[in-house]
Short mmCIF file of C-alpha atoms and ligand atoms in Angstrom, two decimals:
data_model
loop_
_atom_site.label_atom_id
_atom_site.label_comp_id
_atom_site.label_asym_id
_atom_site.label_seq_id
_atom_site.Cartn_x
_atom_site.Cartn_y
_atom_site.Cartn_z
CA UNK A 1 15.20 1.11 -19.96
CA UNK A 2 13.30 2.19 -16.94
CA UNK A 3 11.75 5.59 -16.66
CA UNK A 4 13.23 7.95 -14.21
CA UNK A 5 11.29 8.37 -11.00
CA UNK A 6 9.66 11.66 -10.36
CA UNK A 7 12.09 13.57 -8.21
CA UNK A 8 9.52 15.80 -6.55
CA UNK A 9 7.38 12.88 -5.53
CA UNK A 10 10.43 10.94 -4.50
CA UNK A 11 11.52 13.79 -2.29
CA UNK A 12 8.09 13.93 -0.69
CA UNK A 13 7.95 10.19 -0.17
CA UNK A 14 11.51 9.99 1.07
CA UNK A 15 10.55 12.48 3.75
CA UNK A 16 7.75 10.25 4.86
CA UNK A 17 9.74 7.90 7.02
CA UNK A 18 7.65 6.83 9.92
CA UNK A 19 8.92 6.57 13.35
CA UNK A 20 6.98 3.70 14.81
CA UNK A 21 3.87 4.66 16.71
CA UNK A 22 3.88 6.01 20.23
CA UNK A 23 0.90 3.66 20.77
CA UNK A 24 -1.71 6.32 21.49
CA UNK A 25 -4.93 5.11 23.04
CA UNK A 26 -8.00 4.95 20.84
CA UNK A 27 -10.88 6.69 22.56
CA UNK A 28 -14.00 4.69 23.34
CA UNK A 29 -16.04 6.97 21.19
CA UNK A 30 -13.71 8.23 18.50
CA UNK A 31 -16.15 10.82 17.21
CA UNK A 32 -16.74 12.39 20.60
CA UNK A 33 -13.08 12.37 21.42
CA UNK A 34 -11.73 13.37 18.07
CA UNK A 35 -13.84 16.28 16.97
CA UNK A 36 -12.78 18.75 19.65
CA UNK A 37 -9.28 17.38 19.59
CA UNK A 38 -9.06 17.75 15.85
CA UNK A 39 -9.32 21.47 16.01
CA UNK A 40 -5.82 22.55 16.66
CA UNK A 41 -3.73 19.73 15.29
CA UNK A 42 -5.82 19.30 12.16
CA UNK A 43 -5.65 22.95 11.31
CA UNK A 44 -1.99 23.05 12.14
CA UNK A 45 -1.30 20.00 10.07
CA UNK A 46 -3.27 21.29 7.13
CA UNK A 47 -1.49 24.62 7.33
CA UNK A 48 1.87 22.93 7.42
CA UNK A 49 1.10 20.31 4.81
CA UNK A 50 3.23 20.45 1.68
CA UNK A 51 0.78 18.36 -0.30
CA UNK A 52 -1.42 20.90 -2.08
CA UNK A 53 1.65 22.74 -3.31
CA UNK A 54 3.67 19.77 -4.26
CA UNK A 55 1.13 17.51 -5.90
CA UNK A 56 0.66 19.44 -9.16
CA UNK A 57 4.38 20.04 -9.48
CA UNK A 58 5.07 16.38 -8.92
CA UNK A 59 2.44 15.43 -11.45
CA UNK A 60 3.81 17.57 -14.21
CA UNK A 61 7.39 16.66 -13.64
CA UNK A 62 6.40 13.02 -13.56
CA UNK A 63 4.89 13.11 -16.99
CA UNK A 64 7.85 14.87 -18.47
CA UNK A 65 10.35 12.60 -16.78
CA UNK A 66 8.75 9.35 -17.82
CA UNK A 67 10.66 7.62 -20.53
CA UNK A 68 14.07 8.87 -19.53
CA UNK A 69 16.74 6.61 -18.10
CA UNK A 70 17.16 5.75 -14.50
CA UNK A 71 19.65 3.93 -12.40
CA UNK A 72 18.53 1.02 -10.32
CA UNK A 73 19.43 2.78 -7.13
CA UNK A 74 17.60 6.03 -7.69
CA UNK A 75 14.48 5.24 -5.67
CA UNK A 76 15.16 2.23 -3.56
CA UNK A 77 12.80 0.51 -1.26
CA UNK A 78 14.63 0.96 1.96
CA UNK A 79 15.18 -2.04 4.15
CA UNK A 80 16.14 0.41 6.88
CA UNK A 81 12.49 1.37 7.01
CA UNK A 82 11.36 -2.11 7.89
CA UNK A 83 9.91 -2.29 11.34
CA UNK A 84 11.74 -0.27 13.94
CA UNK A 85 11.74 0.75 17.52
CA UNK A 86 8.24 0.57 18.88
CA UNK A 87 8.99 3.06 21.61
CA UNK A 88 10.18 5.77 19.34
CA UNK A 89 8.09 8.52 17.94
CA UNK A 90 6.56 11.78 18.98
CA UNK A 91 3.65 12.36 21.28
CA UNK A 92 0.14 13.07 20.06
CA UNK A 93 -1.46 16.27 21.29
CA UNK A 94 -3.72 15.48 24.13
CA UNK A 95 -7.45 15.91 23.72
CA UNK A 96 -8.77 14.47 26.89
CA UNK A 97 -9.42 17.67 28.86
CA UNK A 98 -12.98 18.91 29.13
CA UNK A 99 -11.83 22.18 30.52
CA UNK A 100 -13.89 25.05 29.13
CA UNK A 101 -10.98 27.44 29.03
CA UNK A 102 -8.99 25.03 26.98
CA UNK A 103 -11.89 24.59 24.55
CA UNK A 104 -12.08 28.36 24.30
CA UNK A 105 -8.43 28.68 23.53
CA UNK A 106 -8.63 25.93 20.95
CA UNK A 107 -11.62 27.60 19.34
CA UNK A 108 -9.77 30.92 19.11
CA UNK A 109 -6.71 29.24 17.64
CA UNK A 110 -8.93 27.49 15.13
CA UNK A 111 -10.36 30.81 14.09
CA UNK A 112 -6.92 32.35 13.71
CA UNK A 113 -5.73 29.45 11.62
CA UNK A 114 -8.78 29.45 9.33
CA UNK A 115 -7.07 31.27 6.53
CA UNK A 116 -7.18 28.77 3.68
CA UNK A 117 -3.97 27.53 2.13
CA UNK A 118 -2.26 28.51 -1.09
CA UNK A 119 -4.00 25.85 -3.15
CA UNK A 120 -7.38 27.16 -2.05
CA UNK A 121 -8.08 24.12 0.07
CA UNK A 122 -10.03 25.04 3.17
CA UNK A 123 -8.16 24.22 6.30
CA UNK A 124 -9.72 21.24 7.96
CA UNK A 125 -11.56 22.43 11.04
CA UNK A 126 -14.26 19.85 11.35
CA UNK A 127 -14.20 16.11 11.33
CA UNK A 128 -14.41 14.91 7.73
CA UNK A 129 -16.31 11.76 8.68
CA UNK A 130 -19.44 11.39 10.78
CA UNK A 131 -17.60 8.70 12.73
CA UNK A 132 -14.12 7.28 12.40
CA UNK A 133 -15.19 3.75 11.61
CA UNK A 134 -16.78 1.71 8.83
CA UNK A 135 -20.16 3.35 9.41
CA UNK A 136 -18.62 6.78 8.90
CA UNK A 137 -16.97 5.71 5.67
CA UNK A 138 -20.18 4.04 4.46
CA UNK A 139 -22.05 7.29 5.05
CA UNK A 140 -19.44 9.20 3.10
CA UNK A 141 -19.73 6.83 0.14
CA UNK A 142 -23.52 6.87 0.34
CA UNK A 143 -23.52 10.66 0.29
CA UNK A 144 -21.83 10.54 -3.11
CA UNK A 145 -18.77 12.42 -1.86
CA UNK A 146 -16.38 9.54 -2.52
CA UNK A 147 -16.24 8.79 -6.22
CA UNK A 148 -12.51 8.52 -6.80
CA UNK A 149 -11.36 5.94 -4.30
CA UNK A 150 -7.79 4.70 -4.11
CA UNK A 151 -7.24 1.30 -2.51
CA UNK A 152 -3.74 0.57 -1.19
CA UNK A 153 -3.09 -3.08 -0.43
CA UNK A 154 -0.52 -5.28 1.15
CA UNK A 155 0.06 -8.94 1.83
CA UNK A 156 -2.70 -9.10 4.48
CA UNK A 157 -5.40 -9.07 1.81
CA UNK A 158 -4.13 -12.37 0.40
CA UNK A 159 -3.66 -14.18 3.71
CA UNK A 160 -7.13 -15.77 3.60
CA UNK A 161 -6.23 -17.09 0.13
CA UNK A 162 -3.47 -19.11 1.81
CA UNK A 163 -0.52 -16.84 0.99
CA UNK A 164 1.47 -15.78 4.06
CA UNK A 165 2.22 -12.12 4.66
CA UNK A 166 5.77 -11.02 5.40
CA UNK A 167 5.95 -9.72 8.94
CA UNK A 168 3.27 -11.36 11.06
CA UNK A 169 5.24 -13.01 13.86
CA UNK A 170 5.31 -16.78 13.47
CA UNK A 171 3.25 -17.02 10.27
CA UNK A 172 4.86 -14.33 8.11
CA UNK A 173 7.33 -15.30 5.41
CA UNK A 174 10.20 -13.52 7.15
CA UNK A 175 9.91 -15.78 10.18
CA UNK A 176 10.12 -18.90 8.04
CA UNK A 177 13.36 -18.42 6.15
CA UNK A 178 15.85 -20.00 8.55
CA UNK A 179 16.54 -22.82 6.06
CA UNK A 180 18.11 -20.32 3.66
CA UNK A 181 20.82 -19.18 6.11
CA UNK A 182 20.26 -15.55 5.31
CA UNK A 183 22.09 -12.82 7.22
CA UNK A 184 18.63 -11.22 7.81
CA UNK A 185 15.27 -12.25 6.35
CA UNK A 186 14.75 -9.57 3.72
CA UNK A 187 18.22 -10.25 2.25
CA UNK A 188 16.37 -12.72 0.04
CA UNK A 189 14.81 -9.72 -1.75
CA UNK A 190 17.94 -7.58 -1.78
CA UNK A 191 19.54 -6.96 -5.15
CA UNK A 192 23.10 -6.82 -3.82
CA UNK A 193 22.66 -10.10 -1.93
CA UNK A 194 20.92 -11.75 -4.91
CA UNK A 195 23.84 -10.85 -7.19
CA UNK A 196 26.24 -12.63 -4.85
CA UNK A 197 23.98 -15.46 -3.68
CA UNK A 198 21.03 -16.03 -6.01
CA UNK A 199 20.06 -19.52 -4.85
CA UNK A 200 17.98 -18.62 -1.79
CA UNK A 201 15.70 -16.46 -3.91
CA UNK A 202 15.30 -19.13 -6.58
CA UNK A 203 14.54 -21.73 -3.94
CA UNK A 204 11.97 -19.45 -2.38
CA UNK A 205 10.55 -18.63 -5.81
CA UNK A 206 9.07 -22.12 -5.94
CA UNK A 207 6.74 -20.99 -3.17
CA UNK A 208 6.23 -17.50 -4.53
CA UNK A 209 5.25 -18.28 -8.10
CA UNK A 210 1.55 -17.52 -8.42
CA UNK A 211 -0.23 -20.83 -8.09
CA UNK A 212 -3.79 -21.94 -7.73
CA UNK A 213 -4.77 -19.32 -5.23
CA UNK A 214 -8.20 -17.77 -5.45
CA UNK A 215 -8.81 -14.08 -4.87
CA UNK A 216 -10.34 -13.18 -1.51
CA UNK A 217 -13.53 -11.21 -0.84
CA UNK A 218 -11.27 -8.19 -0.33
CA UNK A 219 -10.03 -8.49 -3.92
CA UNK A 220 -13.62 -8.75 -5.12
CA UNK A 221 -14.57 -5.74 -3.02
CA UNK A 222 -12.16 -3.71 -5.14
CA UNK A 223 -13.71 -5.20 -8.27
CA UNK A 224 -17.12 -4.13 -6.96
CA UNK A 225 -15.86 -0.57 -6.41
CA UNK A 226 -14.50 -0.66 -9.95
CA UNK A 227 -17.78 -1.94 -11.42
CA UNK A 228 -19.62 0.85 -9.63
CA UNK A 229 -17.26 3.40 -11.17
CA UNK A 230 -15.87 4.36 -7.76
CA UNK A 231 -12.34 2.95 -7.94
CA UNK A 232 -9.77 5.42 -9.15
CA UNK A 233 -6.89 2.97 -8.76
CA UNK A 234 -5.65 0.01 -6.79
CA UNK A 235 -2.04 0.48 -5.67
CA UNK A 236 -0.81 -2.91 -4.54
CA UNK A 237 2.46 -4.11 -3.06
CA UNK A 238 1.44 -7.70 -3.70
CA UNK A 239 3.21 -9.83 -6.26
CA UNK A 240 0.51 -12.52 -6.44
CA UNK A 241 -1.54 -10.81 -9.19
CA UNK A 242 -4.79 -11.73 -7.40
CA UNK A 243 -6.22 -8.28 -8.16
CA UNK A 244 -6.07 -9.19 -11.84
CA UNK A 245 -7.48 -12.65 -11.14
CA UNK A 246 -10.45 -11.00 -9.43
CA UNK A 247 -11.18 -9.20 -12.68
CA UNK A 248 -9.67 -5.76 -12.16
CA UNK A 249 -8.42 -4.53 -15.52
CA UNK A 250 -4.70 -3.75 -15.86
CA UNK A 251 -5.55 -0.07 -16.13
CA UNK A 252 -7.06 -0.09 -12.63
CA UNK A 253 -3.94 -1.57 -11.02
CA UNK A 254 -0.54 -0.20 -10.11
CA UNK A 255 1.67 -3.14 -9.16
CA UNK A 256 4.09 -1.08 -7.10
CA UNK A 257 6.44 -3.97 -6.32
CA UNK A 258 6.07 -5.65 -9.70
CA UNK A 259 4.96 -9.24 -10.17
CA UNK A 260 5.69 -12.47 -11.96
CA UNK A 261 4.15 -11.35 -15.26
CA UNK A 262 7.55 -10.64 -16.81
CA UNK A 263 11.22 -11.39 -16.28
CA UNK A 264 14.49 -9.90 -17.39
CA UNK A 265 18.24 -10.22 -17.14
CA UNK A 266 19.63 -7.99 -14.41
CA UNK A 267 22.86 -7.48 -16.37
CA UNK A 268 21.76 -6.72 -19.96
CA UNK A 269 18.05 -6.04 -19.25
CA UNK A 270 17.00 -8.48 -21.97
CA UNK A 271 13.38 -9.55 -21.43
CA UNK A 272 12.83 -13.28 -20.94
CA UNK A 273 9.62 -15.29 -20.90
CA UNK A 274 8.58 -16.00 -17.32
CA UNK A 275 8.42 -19.61 -18.38
CA UNK A 276 12.23 -19.54 -18.68
CA UNK A 277 12.49 -18.71 -14.97
CA UNK A 278 9.76 -21.16 -14.03
CA UNK A 279 11.59 -24.02 -15.73
CA UNK A 280 14.82 -23.28 -13.87
CA UNK A 281 13.05 -22.88 -10.56
CA UNK A 282 10.95 -26.04 -10.80
CA UNK A 283 13.57 -28.29 -12.43
CA UNK A 284 14.84 -31.16 -10.30
CA UNK A 285 14.63 -30.49 -6.62
CA UNK A 286 14.47 -26.79 -7.39
CA UNK A 287 16.35 -23.65 -6.64
CA UNK A 288 18.46 -23.57 -9.79
CA UNK A 289 19.55 -20.07 -10.67
CA UNK A 290 18.22 -18.77 -13.96
CA UNK A 291 20.60 -17.17 -16.45
CA UNK A 292 20.36 -14.96 -19.53
CA UNK A 293 19.85 -16.84 -22.78
CA UNK A 294 22.51 -14.66 -24.35
CA UNK A 295 25.60 -16.72 -23.58
CA UNK A 296 28.02 -13.79 -23.80
CA UNK A 297 26.04 -12.04 -21.09
CA UNK A 298 25.45 -14.77 -18.54
CA UNK A 299 23.60 -12.43 -16.19
CA UNK A 300 20.99 -13.61 -13.73
CA UNK A 301 17.37 -13.50 -14.87
CA UNK A 302 14.70 -12.76 -12.30
CA UNK A 303 10.98 -12.09 -12.39
CA UNK A 304 10.29 -8.39 -12.40
CA UNK A 305 9.35 -8.18 -8.76
CA UNK A 306 10.98 -5.18 -7.18
CA UNK A 307 13.95 -5.96 -4.95
CA UNK A 308 15.33 -3.71 -2.25
CA UNK A 309 17.84 -1.58 -4.12
CA UNK A 310 15.76 -1.38 -7.30
CA UNK A 311 13.60 1.37 -8.66
CA UNK A 312 9.85 0.95 -8.51
CA UNK A 313 8.20 0.54 -11.91
CA UNK A 314 7.71 3.66 -14.06
CA UNK A 315 3.95 3.23 -13.78
CA UNK A 316 4.17 3.80 -10.02
CA UNK A 317 5.96 7.12 -10.49
CA UNK A 318 3.67 8.16 -13.31
CA UNK A 319 0.35 7.33 -11.66
CA UNK A 320 1.01 8.15 -7.99
CA UNK A 321 1.24 11.95 -8.24
CA UNK A 322 -1.75 12.20 -10.55
CA UNK A 323 -4.01 9.75 -8.76
CA UNK A 324 -3.23 10.80 -5.20
CA UNK A 325 -3.92 14.44 -5.95
CA UNK A 326 -7.32 13.47 -7.40
CA UNK A 327 -8.51 10.90 -4.86
CA UNK A 328 -11.44 11.68 -2.58
CA UNK A 329 -11.13 8.62 -0.32
CA UNK A 330 -8.20 6.36 0.56
CA UNK A 331 -8.74 2.79 1.72
CA UNK A 332 -5.62 1.02 3.01
CA UNK A 333 -5.90 -2.74 3.58
CA UNK A 334 -3.66 -5.51 4.88
CA UNK A 335 -0.33 -3.77 5.10
CA UNK A 336 2.12 -2.93 7.87
CA UNK A 337 3.08 0.23 5.94
CA UNK A 338 6.66 -0.61 6.75
CA UNK A 339 8.20 -0.28 3.30
CA UNK A 340 8.84 3.01 1.57
CA UNK A 341 8.21 4.69 -0.75
CA UNK A 342 4.87 2.87 -0.95
CA UNK A 343 3.98 3.50 2.69
CA UNK A 344 4.53 7.24 2.34
CA UNK A 345 1.71 7.47 -0.20
CA UNK A 346 -0.87 7.65 2.58
CA UNK A 347 0.30 11.22 3.16
CA UNK A 348 0.00 12.10 -0.47
CA UNK A 349 -3.78 12.43 -0.65
CA UNK A 350 -5.02 15.96 -0.04
CA UNK A 351 -5.50 17.02 3.60
CA UNK A 352 -9.27 17.14 3.14
CA UNK A 353 -9.44 13.50 1.98
CA UNK A 354 -10.66 10.90 4.51
CA UNK A 355 -8.68 7.69 4.94
CA UNK A 356 -9.63 4.24 6.19
CA UNK A 357 -7.25 1.57 7.47
CA UNK A 358 -8.55 -2.01 7.48
CA UNK A 359 -5.93 -4.19 9.14
CA UNK A 360 -5.33 -6.62 11.97
CA UNK A 361 -3.14 -4.07 13.69
CA UNK A 362 -2.68 -0.33 13.61
CA UNK A 363 -0.09 0.73 11.04
CA UNK A 364 1.44 3.92 9.71
CA UNK A 365 0.53 6.01 12.70
CA UNK A 366 1.48 9.65 12.88
CA UNK A 367 4.41 11.28 14.45
CA UNK A 368 5.00 14.97 14.60
CA UNK A 369 8.02 16.06 12.67
CA UNK A 370 9.84 19.34 12.67
CA UNK A 371 8.54 22.65 11.43
CA UNK A 372 6.88 25.53 13.18
CA UNK A 373 3.50 23.87 13.44
CA UNK A 374 4.73 20.32 13.64
CA UNK A 375 4.32 18.62 10.29
CA UNK A 376 2.44 15.39 10.66
CA UNK A 377 2.93 12.19 8.71
CA UNK A 378 0.82 9.10 8.89
CA UNK A 379 -2.54 8.19 10.36
CA UNK A 380 -3.97 9.76 13.48
CA UNK A 381 -6.49 7.47 15.14
CA UNK A 382 -6.60 9.07 18.57
CA UNK A 383 -6.23 12.66 19.70
CA UNK A 384 -6.11 15.04 16.78
CA UNK A 385 -7.98 12.80 14.38
CA UNK A 386 -10.17 14.57 11.87
CA UNK A 387 -10.23 12.14 8.94
CA UNK A 388 -8.81 8.69 9.72
CA UNK A 389 -11.17 5.76 10.17
CA UNK A 390 -9.99 2.44 11.55
CA UNK A 391 -11.26 -1.12 11.39
CA UNK A 392 -9.11 -3.55 13.36
CA UNK A 393 -9.61 -7.10 12.16
CA UNK A 394 -9.47 -9.26 9.06
CA UNK A 395 -9.83 -7.50 5.71
CA UNK A 396 -12.53 -9.85 4.50
CA UNK A 397 -14.65 -9.14 7.59
CA UNK A 398 -14.03 -5.42 7.24
CA UNK A 399 -15.04 -5.19 3.60
CA UNK A 400 -18.08 -7.43 4.20
CA UNK A 401 -19.25 -5.16 7.00
CA UNK A 402 -18.67 -2.10 4.87
CA UNK A 403 -20.68 -3.68 2.04
CA UNK A 404 -23.45 -4.58 4.46
CA UNK A 405 -23.63 -0.96 5.63
CA UNK A 406 -23.80 0.12 2.00
CA UNK A 407 -26.41 -2.47 1.04
CA UNK A 408 -23.91 -4.12 -1.32
CA UNK A 409 -23.56 -7.42 0.49
CA UNK A 410 -25.44 -9.49 -2.08
CA UNK A 411 -23.51 -7.96 -4.96
CA UNK A 412 -20.23 -8.77 -3.23
CA UNK A 413 -21.29 -12.35 -2.55
CA UNK A 414 -22.39 -12.77 -6.17
CA UNK A 415 -19.07 -11.43 -7.46
CA UNK A 416 -17.09 -13.75 -5.20
CA UNK A 417 -19.14 -16.79 -6.20
CA UNK A 418 -19.11 -16.07 -9.95
CA UNK A 419 -15.45 -15.07 -10.00
CA UNK A 420 -14.28 -18.17 -8.17
CA UNK A 421 -16.45 -20.47 -10.25
CA UNK A 422 -14.93 -19.02 -13.40
CA UNK A 423 -11.38 -19.42 -12.14
CA UNK A 424 -11.96 -22.96 -10.93
CA UNK A 425 -13.46 -23.92 -14.29
CA UNK A 426 -10.48 -22.38 -16.11
CA UNK A 427 -8.04 -24.25 -13.85
CA UNK A 428 -9.83 -27.54 -14.50
CA UNK A 429 -9.76 -26.94 -18.24
CA UNK A 430 -6.05 -26.17 -18.14
CA UNK A 431 -5.40 -29.30 -16.14
CA UNK A 432 -7.39 -31.42 -18.55
CA UNK A 433 -5.35 -30.07 -21.46
CA UNK A 434 -1.97 -30.72 -19.89
P1 OAD B 501 3.48 -7.15 5.93
O1 OAD B 501 3.65 -8.59 6.23
O2 OAD B 501 4.57 -6.24 6.33
O3 OAD B 501 2.15 -6.61 6.61
C1 OAD B 501 0.94 -7.31 6.50
C2 OAD B 501 -0.06 -6.63 7.42
O4 OAD B 501 -1.32 -7.24 7.22
C3 OAD B 501 0.27 -6.76 8.89
O5 OAD B 501 0.00 -5.52 9.53
C4 OAD B 501 -0.71 -7.84 9.39
O6 OAD B 501 -1.11 -7.65 10.73
C5 OAD B 501 -1.87 -7.60 8.47
N1 OAD B 501 -2.69 -8.79 8.21
C6 OAD B 501 -2.33 -10.08 8.05
N2 OAD B 501 -3.38 -10.84 7.71
C7 OAD B 501 -4.45 -10.03 7.68
C8 OAD B 501 -5.84 -10.21 7.38
N3 OAD B 501 -6.34 -11.40 7.05
N4 OAD B 501 -6.64 -9.14 7.44
C9 OAD B 501 -6.16 -7.92 7.78
N5 OAD B 501 -4.86 -7.68 8.06
C10 OAD B 501 -4.01 -8.72 8.00
O7 OAD B 501 3.17 -7.04 4.37
P2 OAD B 501 3.24 -5.75 3.46
O8 OAD B 501 2.86 -4.54 4.22
O9 OAD B 501 2.49 -6.06 2.22
O10 OAD B 501 8.26 -6.34 -0.59
O11 OAD B 501 4.79 -5.70 3.13
C11 OAD B 501 5.30 -4.75 2.22
C12 OAD B 501 6.45 -5.29 1.45
O12 OAD B 501 7.39 -5.91 2.33
C13 OAD B 501 6.12 -6.37 0.48
O13 OAD B 501 5.61 -5.88 -0.73
C14 OAD B 501 7.42 -7.08 0.31
C15 OAD B 501 7.97 -7.05 1.69
O14 OAD B 501 9.35 -6.97 1.79
C16 OAD B 501 8.78 -6.97 -1.65
O15 OAD B 501 8.53 -8.12 -1.91
C17 OAD B 501 9.63 -6.14 -2.49
#
């Protein structure tokens, strides 16, 4: 039986549906531009933020809920949240004016809003990072103020290992599924579609089964954070288990979308060895559906990767409220932040917690929602920024540069080399045995 998701957290995350970004310009010098601009929106956002109030409630109800039953539809990933209209979304508050009067007004508003919130968290008035880039984050870590770091990862961190992501145009998995005649690409991961037409998933599973891929420097960067006692948790959407391969212990990982470590019947929930699925998938020319060993059941058996229409694993609901309320730095890497509820977690760290996005493109940018002060969800990289750092580029380059700034470069290189050597030796041994 699956544990019931935490309703409070679910409600918070369900609220966190992004409208796609209004493509705000990033200022040439984000520090210069953002600090004055941060004043009003940051204070307003902090004042309006539900997080300090909701986090403890969510945490306690999560613990008490875990272990109870759930239905498979109670906390679905929502395909409706995939992508969207790039022109939609609210406007960012402008910060470009140098007008003294405006600065004055902003300063007075800041003062009026400096009242502290109910949880005793000081309203954010100042920039929380010396600069909104890798150097700013490196300084924060060096200062000892970031000791409980959450890493959130997506498919982009495994791209340099040779595993395609989902949505990159041309190279992403969703642009390569024409051969399966799907009504739309993500139908292949939809429970209702799978129940009617399981073959496309089983054919695709030949490509998805974790193979001889080696973890990337980004995976080893998380291992390095862990070894230094700085990693609170790695929340990953990836089903390739490369975090584990890089040496992160199970305790350090929340596999939010499951993985291929286990399999079960979708009708009677009977667990099956993953090998049972592997044999069906790789037999003959492949793509055979895999069925429950209990003949009277006859249900389909699938690896426990989370499909659209299924609940996320109990561990996600148990850990998220606790960890996100405790984190002091959030690092988001290689994800389009298009799929909820995972994507909504970026808003679940406290308002005084800095966040870093390392990605080829901007993702999860803020829009202003309703409410008196305009409740903000998502990253703010331009006007109004007070805590969000951005590195646009490949994850491996980003983490290498961050390590260089921290003086950790050699340690990272050593981890990568030793880790890969170990995995290659193990693979050779396994091959020799078989
Ligand atoms: P996406 O494919 O949606 O997003 C990958 C992001 O990584 C994109 O923004 C890319 O630009 C970026 N990217 C690609 N390569 C990169 C690199 N080398 N360095 C930095 N950034 C890079 O993948 P996810 O966000 O992980 O669900 O997708 C979320 C979920 O959607 C998946 O877990 C999957 C899918 O439907 C399930 O399987 C249930």
